[in-house]
Short mmCIF file of C-alpha atoms in Angstrom, two decimals:
data_model
loop_
_atom_site.label_atom_id
_atom_site.label_comp_id
_atom_site.label_asym_id
_atom_site.label_seq_id
_atom_site.Cartn_x
_atom_site.Cartn_y
_atom_site.Cartn_z
CA MET A 1 1.09 -31.65 -15.99
CA LYS A 2 0.71 -34.88 -15.54
CA ALA A 3 0.27 -36.09 -11.83
CA ARG A 4 3.14 -38.77 -10.87
CA LYS A 5 2.45 -42.36 -10.98
CA VAL A 6 2.20 -43.39 -7.25
CA LYS A 7 3.70 -47.02 -6.75
CA GLN A 8 2.74 -49.70 -4.27
CA LEU A 9 -0.90 -48.88 -4.23
CA ASP A 10 -2.47 -51.71 -2.29
CA PRO A 11 -6.40 -52.44 -3.01
CA ASP A 12 -6.58 -54.90 -0.04
CA GLY A 13 -4.26 -52.82 2.14
CA THR A 14 -5.83 -49.90 4.06
CA LEU A 15 -6.78 -46.29 3.35
CA ALA A 16 -4.42 -44.46 5.62
CA ASP A 17 -1.62 -46.79 4.27
CA ASN A 18 -2.51 -46.40 0.49
CA ALA A 19 -3.39 -42.80 1.26
CA GLN A 20 0.32 -42.06 3.25
CA ARG A 21 2.01 -42.94 0.00
CA VAL A 22 0.13 -40.81 -2.34
CA VAL A 23 0.20 -37.55 -0.34
CA ALA A 24 4.06 -38.65 -0.07
CA VAL A 25 4.98 -38.45 -3.63
CA ARG A 26 2.10 -35.24 -3.59
CA ILE A 27 4.15 -33.58 -1.28
CA ASP A 28 7.21 -34.08 -3.36
CA GLU A 29 5.26 -32.57 -6.49
CA LEU A 30 4.62 -29.31 -4.74
CA TYR A 31 7.73 -28.75 -3.19
CA ASP A 32 9.74 -29.46 -6.63
CA PHE A 33 8.58 -26.00 -7.93
CA VAL A 34 11.02 -24.24 -6.01
CA PRO A 35 13.10 -22.67 -6.25
CA ALA A 36 11.96 -22.09 -9.99
CA VAL A 37 9.05 -20.14 -8.53
CA LEU A 38 11.12 -17.50 -6.68
CA ASN A 39 11.42 -15.69 -9.96
CA PRO A 40 8.29 -13.98 -10.69
CA LYS A 41 8.81 -14.59 -14.43
CA ARG A 42 8.16 -18.15 -14.06
CA VAL A 43 4.47 -17.97 -15.69
CA LYS A 44 4.19 -21.58 -16.61
CA ARG A 45 5.92 -22.81 -12.94
CA LEU A 46 3.66 -20.78 -10.79
CA HIS A 47 0.48 -22.29 -12.51
CA GLU A 48 2.07 -25.98 -12.68
CA MET A 49 2.44 -25.02 -8.66
CA ARG A 50 -1.02 -24.32 -8.24
CA ILE A 51 -2.18 -27.64 -10.32
CA ALA A 52 0.24 -29.65 -7.36
CA ALA A 53 -1.19 -27.37 -4.86
CA LYS A 54 -4.72 -28.51 -6.09
CA ARG A 55 -3.86 -32.15 -6.03
CA LEU A 56 -2.51 -32.51 -2.61
CA ARG A 57 -5.25 -30.45 -1.20
CA TYR A 58 -7.96 -32.46 -2.68
CA VAL A 59 -6.00 -36.19 -1.59
CA LEU A 60 -5.49 -34.51 1.95
CA GLU A 61 -9.36 -33.48 1.50
CA VAL A 62 -10.31 -36.86 1.52
CA THR A 63 -8.21 -38.62 3.98
CA SER A 64 -6.56 -36.70 6.24
CA SER A 65 -9.25 -36.45 9.47
CA ALA A 66 -9.93 -40.36 9.14
CA CYS A 67 -6.33 -41.32 8.35
CA PHE A 68 -3.69 -39.08 9.63
CA GLY A 69 -2.41 -37.00 12.72
CA PRO A 70 -4.12 -33.76 13.40
CA TYR A 71 -1.13 -31.44 11.66
CA ALA A 72 -2.59 -33.10 8.18
CA LEU A 73 -6.00 -30.49 8.34
CA THR A 74 -3.81 -27.44 8.99
CA ALA A 75 -1.68 -28.30 6.33
CA THR A 76 -4.77 -28.99 4.20
CA LYS A 77 -5.54 -25.18 4.87
CA ARG A 78 -2.04 -24.16 4.50
CA VAL A 79 -2.07 -25.91 0.71
CA ARG A 80 -5.37 -24.36 -0.05
CA GLU A 81 -4.43 -21.13 1.06
CA LEU A 82 -1.11 -21.44 -1.33
CA GLN A 83 -3.38 -23.07 -4.04
CA ASP A 84 -6.05 -19.92 -4.00
CA LEU A 85 -3.16 -17.38 -4.20
CA LEU A 86 -1.31 -18.70 -7.07
CA GLY A 87 -4.99 -18.97 -8.72
CA GLU A 88 -5.36 -15.66 -8.46
CA ILE A 89 -1.49 -14.42 -9.56
CA HIS A 90 -2.71 -16.99 -12.46
CA ASP A 91 -5.79 -15.16 -13.31
CA CYS A 92 -3.70 -11.73 -13.54
CA ASP A 93 -1.08 -13.93 -16.35
CA ILE A 94 -4.08 -14.74 -18.23
CA GLN A 95 -5.71 -11.33 -18.34
CA LEU A 96 -2.76 -9.09 -19.15
CA PRO A 97 -1.83 -10.64 -22.41
CA ARG A 98 -5.90 -10.17 -23.48
CA VAL A 99 -5.40 -6.51 -22.52
CA ALA A 100 -1.95 -6.13 -24.22
CA GLN A 101 -4.00 -7.94 -27.52
CA ILE A 102 -6.92 -5.66 -27.59
CA ARG A 103 -4.67 -2.73 -27.52
CA ALA A 104 -2.73 -4.56 -30.01
CA GLU A 105 -5.57 -4.71 -32.38
CA LEU A 106 -7.17 -1.19 -31.98
CA SER A 107 -3.62 0.16 -32.31
CA ALA A 108 -3.19 -1.67 -35.55
CA ASP A 109 -7.18 -0.45 -36.96
CA ALA A 110 -5.90 3.34 -35.83
CA VAL A 111 -2.35 3.17 -37.71
CA THR A 112 -4.41 1.68 -40.89
CA GLU A 113 -6.87 4.59 -40.88
CA LEU A 114 -3.70 7.18 -40.56
CA GLY A 115 -2.38 5.69 -43.30
CA ARG A 116 -5.59 5.96 -45.77
CA ARG A 117 -6.01 9.32 -44.45
CA ALA A 118 -2.41 10.33 -45.23
CA GLY A 119 -3.08 9.06 -48.85
CA GLY A 120 0.00 9.38 -50.96
CA ALA A 121 1.11 12.49 -49.33
CA ALA A 122 5.57 12.64 -48.84
CA ASP A 123 5.04 13.52 -45.35
CA LEU A 124 2.12 13.46 -42.39
CA ASP A 125 0.19 15.94 -41.13
CA PRO A 126 -0.10 16.17 -37.41
CA ALA A 127 -3.44 16.79 -37.52
CA LEU A 128 -4.38 13.64 -39.35
CA ALA A 129 -3.89 11.80 -36.05
CA SER A 130 -6.69 13.71 -34.29
CA SER A 131 -9.50 11.59 -33.52
CA LEU A 132 -8.30 8.02 -34.82
CA PRO A 133 -10.82 5.07 -33.90
CA HIS A 134 -10.54 3.79 -30.89
CA SER A 135 -8.93 6.49 -29.29
CA GLU A 136 -11.95 6.77 -26.16
CA ASP A 137 -10.58 2.91 -25.94
CA TRP A 138 -6.70 4.24 -24.56
CA ALA A 139 -7.06 5.26 -21.29
CA GLY A 140 -9.45 2.58 -19.88
CA LEU A 141 -7.45 -0.32 -21.74
CA ALA A 142 -3.93 1.21 -20.28
CA ALA A 143 -5.69 1.86 -16.49
CA LEU A 144 -6.64 -1.83 -16.97
CA GLU A 145 -3.48 -3.06 -18.13
CA HIS A 146 -1.68 -1.14 -15.30
CA TYR A 147 -3.98 -2.46 -12.66
CA LEU A 148 -3.73 -5.78 -13.45
CA THR A 149 0.18 -5.16 -13.77
CA VAL A 150 0.66 -4.00 -10.30
CA ARG A 151 -1.99 -6.46 -8.26
CA ARG A 152 0.18 -9.50 -9.81
CA GLY A 153 3.02 -7.78 -8.42
CA LEU A 154 1.27 -7.60 -4.77
CA LEU A 155 -0.34 -10.55 -5.30
CA TYR A 156 3.33 -12.29 -6.12
CA ASP A 157 4.64 -10.65 -2.89
CA ARG A 158 1.78 -12.29 -0.62
CA PHE A 159 3.02 -15.39 -2.43
CA ILE A 160 6.70 -15.20 -1.53
CA SER A 161 5.64 -13.96 2.48
CA VAL A 162 2.78 -17.03 2.75
CA TRP A 163 5.56 -19.34 0.90
CA GLN A 164 8.42 -18.44 3.84
CA ASP A 165 5.71 -18.99 6.51
CA ILE A 166 5.07 -22.40 4.82
CA GLU A 167 9.06 -23.09 5.08
CA ARG A 168 9.30 -21.42 8.37
CA SER A 169 6.60 -23.60 10.28
CA ALA A 170 8.34 -26.41 8.75
CA MET A 171 4.94 -27.61 6.70
CA ARG A 172 6.71 -30.61 5.27
CA ALA A 173 8.57 -32.25 7.87
CA ARG A 174 5.11 -31.76 10.35
CA LEU A 175 2.67 -33.08 7.39
CA GLU A 176 5.49 -35.77 6.41
CA TYR A 177 5.03 -36.70 10.24
CA ALA A 178 1.40 -36.47 10.35
CA ILE A 179 0.59 -38.75 7.45
CA ALA A 180 2.76 -41.57 9.26
CA GLU A 181 0.56 -40.65 12.31
CA ARG A 182 -3.12 -42.60 12.98
CA PRO A 183 -5.90 -41.48 14.57
CA SER A 184 -6.76 -43.63 17.58
CA LEU A 185 -9.42 -46.25 16.54
CA THR A 186 -11.90 -44.99 19.20
CA THR A 187 -11.98 -41.56 17.11
CA SER A 188 -12.32 -42.93 13.68
CA ASP A 189 -15.22 -45.45 14.87
CA ALA A 190 -16.95 -42.77 16.41
CA GLU A 191 -16.84 -39.63 14.23
CA PRO A 192 -17.17 -39.66 9.75
CA ALA A 193 -14.79 -38.30 8.16
CA GLU A 194 -14.27 -34.14 8.14
CA ILE A 195 -13.68 -33.15 4.82
CA ILE A 196 -13.60 -29.67 3.88
CA MET B 1 -17.91 -22.99 -2.13
CA ALA B 2 -19.77 -25.81 -1.30
CA LYS B 3 -18.45 -28.14 1.22
CA ALA B 4 -18.27 -31.60 0.55
CA ARG B 5 -20.05 -34.04 1.71
CA LEU B 6 -19.04 -36.44 4.70
CA VAL B 7 -18.31 -40.11 3.34
CA PRO B 8 -19.82 -42.20 6.09
CA GLY B 9 -17.87 -44.92 7.87
CA LEU B 10 -14.70 -43.68 6.34
CA SER B 11 -11.44 -44.86 8.48
CA ALA B 12 -7.87 -45.38 8.91
CA GLN B 13 -8.58 -48.89 8.62
CA THR B 14 -11.17 -49.01 6.08
CA ARG B 15 -10.10 -51.08 3.31
CA TYR B 16 -8.64 -49.20 0.27
CA ALA B 17 -11.13 -50.49 -2.42
CA ASP B 18 -13.82 -50.27 -0.21
CA ALA B 19 -13.31 -46.82 0.30
CA ALA B 20 -13.37 -46.28 -3.27
CA THR B 21 -17.05 -47.44 -3.40
CA ALA B 22 -18.35 -45.41 -0.42
CA THR B 23 -16.63 -42.13 -1.68
CA ILE B 24 -17.16 -42.54 -5.29
CA ALA B 25 -20.51 -42.66 -4.60
CA VAL B 26 -20.96 -39.49 -2.73
CA ARG B 27 -18.80 -37.80 -5.21
CA SER B 28 -20.94 -38.85 -8.05
CA ASP B 29 -23.90 -37.90 -6.55
CA GLU B 30 -22.81 -34.19 -5.66
CA LEU B 31 -21.86 -33.98 -9.43
CA PHE B 32 -24.98 -34.36 -10.47
CA GLU B 33 -26.88 -32.50 -7.96
CA HIS B 34 -24.82 -29.17 -8.77
CA ALA B 35 -26.02 -29.70 -12.54
CA ALA B 36 -29.12 -27.80 -12.21
CA GLY B 37 -29.20 -24.03 -13.36
CA VAL B 38 -25.60 -24.05 -14.47
CA LEU B 39 -26.22 -22.57 -17.84
CA ASP B 40 -27.89 -19.69 -16.49
CA VAL B 41 -24.90 -16.94 -16.88
CA THR B 42 -26.71 -15.00 -14.14
CA GLN B 43 -26.05 -17.90 -11.88
CA ILE B 44 -22.27 -17.66 -11.88
CA GLU B 45 -22.39 -20.00 -8.18
CA ALA B 46 -24.23 -22.63 -9.80
CA VAL B 47 -20.92 -23.45 -12.48
CA HIS B 48 -18.46 -23.06 -9.58
CA ALA B 49 -20.68 -25.72 -7.56
CA MET B 50 -20.27 -28.27 -10.31
CA ARG B 51 -16.99 -27.08 -11.23
CA VAL B 52 -15.97 -27.93 -7.80
CA ALA B 53 -17.68 -31.47 -7.49
CA THR B 54 -16.22 -32.21 -11.02
CA ARG B 55 -12.66 -31.27 -9.44
CA ARG B 56 -13.18 -33.46 -6.24
CA LEU B 57 -14.74 -36.38 -8.35
CA ARG B 58 -11.83 -36.39 -10.32
CA SER B 59 -9.64 -36.31 -7.76
CA VAL B 60 -11.10 -39.57 -6.27
CA LEU B 61 -11.03 -41.53 -9.29
CA GLU B 62 -7.44 -40.75 -9.63
CA PHE B 63 -6.48 -41.43 -6.04
CA TYR B 64 -8.72 -44.98 -5.92
CA GLU B 65 -7.33 -45.69 -9.34
CA PRO B 66 -5.58 -48.39 -8.49
CA CYS B 67 -9.18 -49.89 -6.87
CA LEU B 68 -10.56 -49.96 -10.17
CA ASN B 69 -11.43 -51.28 -13.27
CA PRO B 70 -8.62 -49.34 -16.10
CA ASP B 71 -10.80 -50.18 -19.18
CA GLN B 72 -13.59 -48.74 -17.30
CA LEU B 73 -12.48 -45.89 -15.75
CA GLU B 74 -10.11 -44.38 -18.51
CA PRO B 75 -13.46 -43.21 -20.62
CA VAL B 76 -15.11 -42.50 -17.51
CA LEU B 77 -11.97 -40.22 -16.29
CA GLU B 78 -11.20 -38.98 -19.65
CA GLN B 79 -15.15 -37.53 -19.64
CA VAL B 80 -15.14 -36.11 -16.01
CA CYS B 81 -12.15 -34.27 -17.29
CA GLU B 82 -13.12 -32.97 -20.35
CA LEU B 83 -16.41 -31.62 -18.25
CA ALA B 84 -13.85 -30.25 -15.63
CA ASP B 85 -11.89 -28.18 -18.38
CA VAL B 86 -15.70 -27.15 -19.76
CA LEU B 87 -17.24 -25.69 -16.69
CA GLY B 88 -13.41 -23.78 -15.96
CA GLN B 89 -13.98 -22.28 -19.50
CA ARG B 90 -17.11 -20.89 -18.26
CA ARG B 91 -15.78 -20.04 -14.65
CA ASP B 92 -13.14 -18.05 -15.77
CA PRO B 93 -14.58 -14.97 -17.69
CA ASP B 94 -17.68 -15.42 -14.95
CA VAL B 95 -15.17 -14.60 -12.09
CA GLU B 96 -13.47 -12.01 -14.57
CA LEU B 97 -16.82 -10.15 -15.60
CA GLN B 98 -17.34 -10.04 -11.89
CA ALA B 99 -13.85 -8.20 -11.36
CA LEU B 100 -14.42 -6.06 -14.22
CA ALA B 101 -17.54 -4.53 -13.22
CA ALA B 102 -16.28 -3.85 -9.61
CA PHE B 103 -13.11 -2.09 -11.69
CA ALA B 104 -15.49 -0.27 -14.28
CA ALA B 105 -17.27 0.82 -10.89
CA ALA B 106 -14.26 2.47 -9.38
CA ALA B 107 -13.06 3.83 -13.01
CA SER B 108 -13.40 7.85 -14.46
CA GLU B 109 -15.83 8.75 -17.48
CA ALA B 110 -12.59 8.69 -19.49
CA GLU B 111 -11.66 5.44 -18.73
CA ARG B 112 -14.99 3.61 -19.14
CA PRO B 113 -15.31 3.08 -22.56
CA GLY B 114 -11.87 0.84 -22.47
CA ILE B 115 -13.17 -0.50 -20.11
CA GLU B 116 -16.66 -1.70 -21.46
CA ARG B 117 -14.65 -2.61 -24.61
CA PHE B 118 -12.88 -5.68 -22.58
CA ILE B 119 -16.01 -6.37 -20.56
CA ALA B 120 -17.85 -7.15 -24.39
CA SER B 121 -15.09 -9.12 -25.07
CA THR B 122 -15.13 -11.47 -21.83
CA SER B 123 -18.81 -11.60 -22.14
CA GLN B 124 -18.17 -12.93 -25.69
CA GLN B 125 -15.64 -15.52 -24.02
CA GLN B 126 -18.48 -16.53 -21.01
CA GLN B 127 -21.35 -16.98 -24.19
CA GLN B 128 -18.77 -19.09 -26.25
CA ALA B 129 -17.74 -20.98 -23.19
CA ASN B 130 -21.61 -21.73 -22.30
CA ALA B 131 -22.69 -23.11 -25.64
CA GLU B 132 -20.09 -25.46 -24.85
CA LEU B 133 -21.11 -26.59 -21.82
CA SER B 134 -24.43 -27.26 -23.27
CA GLN B 135 -22.84 -29.95 -25.53
CA MET B 136 -21.01 -30.79 -22.86
CA LEU B 137 -24.02 -31.83 -20.55
CA GLU B 138 -25.74 -33.31 -23.65
CA GLN B 139 -23.28 -35.40 -24.25
CA ILE B 140 -22.55 -36.99 -20.82
CA ALA B 141 -26.27 -37.28 -20.38
CA ALA B 142 -26.13 -39.66 -23.86
CA ASP B 143 -22.98 -41.00 -22.63
CA ASP B 144 -24.90 -41.77 -19.44
CA LEU B 145 -21.94 -40.77 -17.57
CA ARG B 146 -23.50 -41.33 -14.46
CA GLY B 147 -24.85 -44.59 -14.93
CA ARG B 148 -21.12 -45.38 -16.18
CA LEU B 149 -19.75 -44.07 -12.51
CA ALA B 150 -22.04 -46.37 -10.92
CA ALA B 151 -20.76 -49.28 -12.96
CA LEU B 152 -17.48 -48.83 -12.06
CA ILE B 153 -18.26 -49.21 -8.20
CA ALA B 154 -20.88 -51.69 -8.88
CA PRO B 155 -20.64 -54.70 -6.16
CA PRO B 156 -19.82 -57.96 -8.30
CA PRO B 157 -22.61 -59.75 -9.51
CA GLU B 158 -23.96 -63.08 -7.64
CA PRO B 159 -22.30 -65.98 -8.95
CA VAL B 160 -24.86 -68.04 -11.46
CA ALA B 161 -25.04 -71.58 -10.82
CA ALA B 162 -24.76 -73.96 -13.95
CA PRO B 163 -28.39 -74.93 -15.22
CA GLU B 164 -29.36 -78.84 -14.54
CA ALA B 165 -29.27 -79.32 -18.49
CA ALA B 166 -25.73 -78.12 -18.68
CA VAL B 167 -23.97 -80.38 -16.39
CA ASP B 168 -22.27 -82.76 -18.17
CA PRO B 169 -23.97 -86.17 -17.11
CA GLU B 170 -20.89 -88.17 -17.14
CA PRO B 171 -17.84 -85.90 -15.81
CA SER B 172 -14.73 -86.96 -16.30
CA GLY B 173 -13.39 -87.43 -12.85
CA GLN B 174 -14.39 -90.68 -11.02
CA PRO B 175 -17.74 -91.13 -10.14
CA GLY B 176 -17.99 -89.44 -6.12
CA ASP B 177 -14.67 -87.37 -6.91
CA ASP B 178 -16.29 -84.13 -6.38
CA ALA B 179 -13.37 -81.94 -6.74
CA ALA B 180 -13.48 -82.85 -10.62
CA THR B 181 -16.82 -81.08 -10.94
CA GLU B 182 -17.10 -78.38 -8.53
CA PRO B 183 -14.44 -75.34 -7.84
CA ALA B 184 -13.23 -75.26 -4.80
CA ALA B 185 -14.96 -72.75 -2.24
CA ASP B 186 -11.82 -70.59 -1.86
CA ALA B 187 -11.46 -70.46 -5.91
CA PRO B 188 -10.81 -66.51 -6.87
CA VAL B 189 -13.54 -64.94 -8.65
CA PRO B 190 -12.40 -63.75 -12.32
CA ALA B 191 -12.33 -60.21 -12.36
CA LYS B 192 -15.05 -58.96 -14.81
CA SER B 193 -16.18 -55.91 -16.02
CA GLY B 194 -18.16 -53.53 -13.86
CA TRP B 195 -16.02 -55.30 -10.76
CA LEU B 196 -13.75 -53.51 -8.50
CA ARG B 197 -10.10 -55.06 -8.68
CA ARG B 198 -9.17 -57.41 -6.01
CA ARG B 199 -6.00 -58.38 -5.54
#
């Protein structure tokens, strides 16, 4: 997913004014994934939302304490929390198909072997299905698949809860207000930018 | 995760192009400082630190894009993105293997063979990703990524005075007409490779 182009950036302008324009666009990008991501099956959209959160987080990391009002730092932490959570959901979404693929490959091997054992018989003797290749692997792979499925569900529930908190706390409005604020000159002159 | 280093002197009023120079210099240094030990699969935090440094560098290159020479920036950014991808491909199995080890430790005897099979598949991915990372590190050294990052934020060179011999002994302007042979003191400096873009 490509980042949206930010217009009217001016190399001769101040860092804060330019950063304000960039952050405003990155906020829009993040919020555009709602309501799509309120459906747990929208795997790709959840992944893209994570990338949008990452983009917003990194630009805030560079600029929040030097350029903006104090809420920008709070928002940076919330966005990072969101990004981490979406990252863990993504890990499950990547691992689950891999477990399923390995199970499918092993299953295909077992079926081939059973077919070989059957020879050209008119029907299949149940005894031939015993001790097929990879039978020792099923329990572990099933346990892993179940674990990842349930963990993904729990993480998604947590994501919904974090997102509701973000909405309730009016993060968007407060961050948009904060990026229009400028720290007092005395503060910014005295201290270098604090970056997380 | 390693904390990003402070960028000295950055403030709201800093000129955007000057902030680009200061920030990219710091983030470039961080990237190369974290390169040591990344190919050692037993020290997975090294890859993580370099990956985070790469992401931070990529982010600032994108953020300061309007201040940089696009012809220089494009190939540098492309290589930084490639490096980030390759580091990500190594990091994913690193993290997965760590989680799988904990899962295997909690599993029953009957479940262990299947989990170990999955671990073997993930280890194979890790080895493959490590080989790609090794190639990528050689590539960025061969392409002098560090030098190109430095060139991206290099200050404009001092204007070179024309040598005496090259001066036309009979200028086309009237004698004493300085404006005909000397550029105005406030004439804009043309953009050249290696210069930060100025408007």
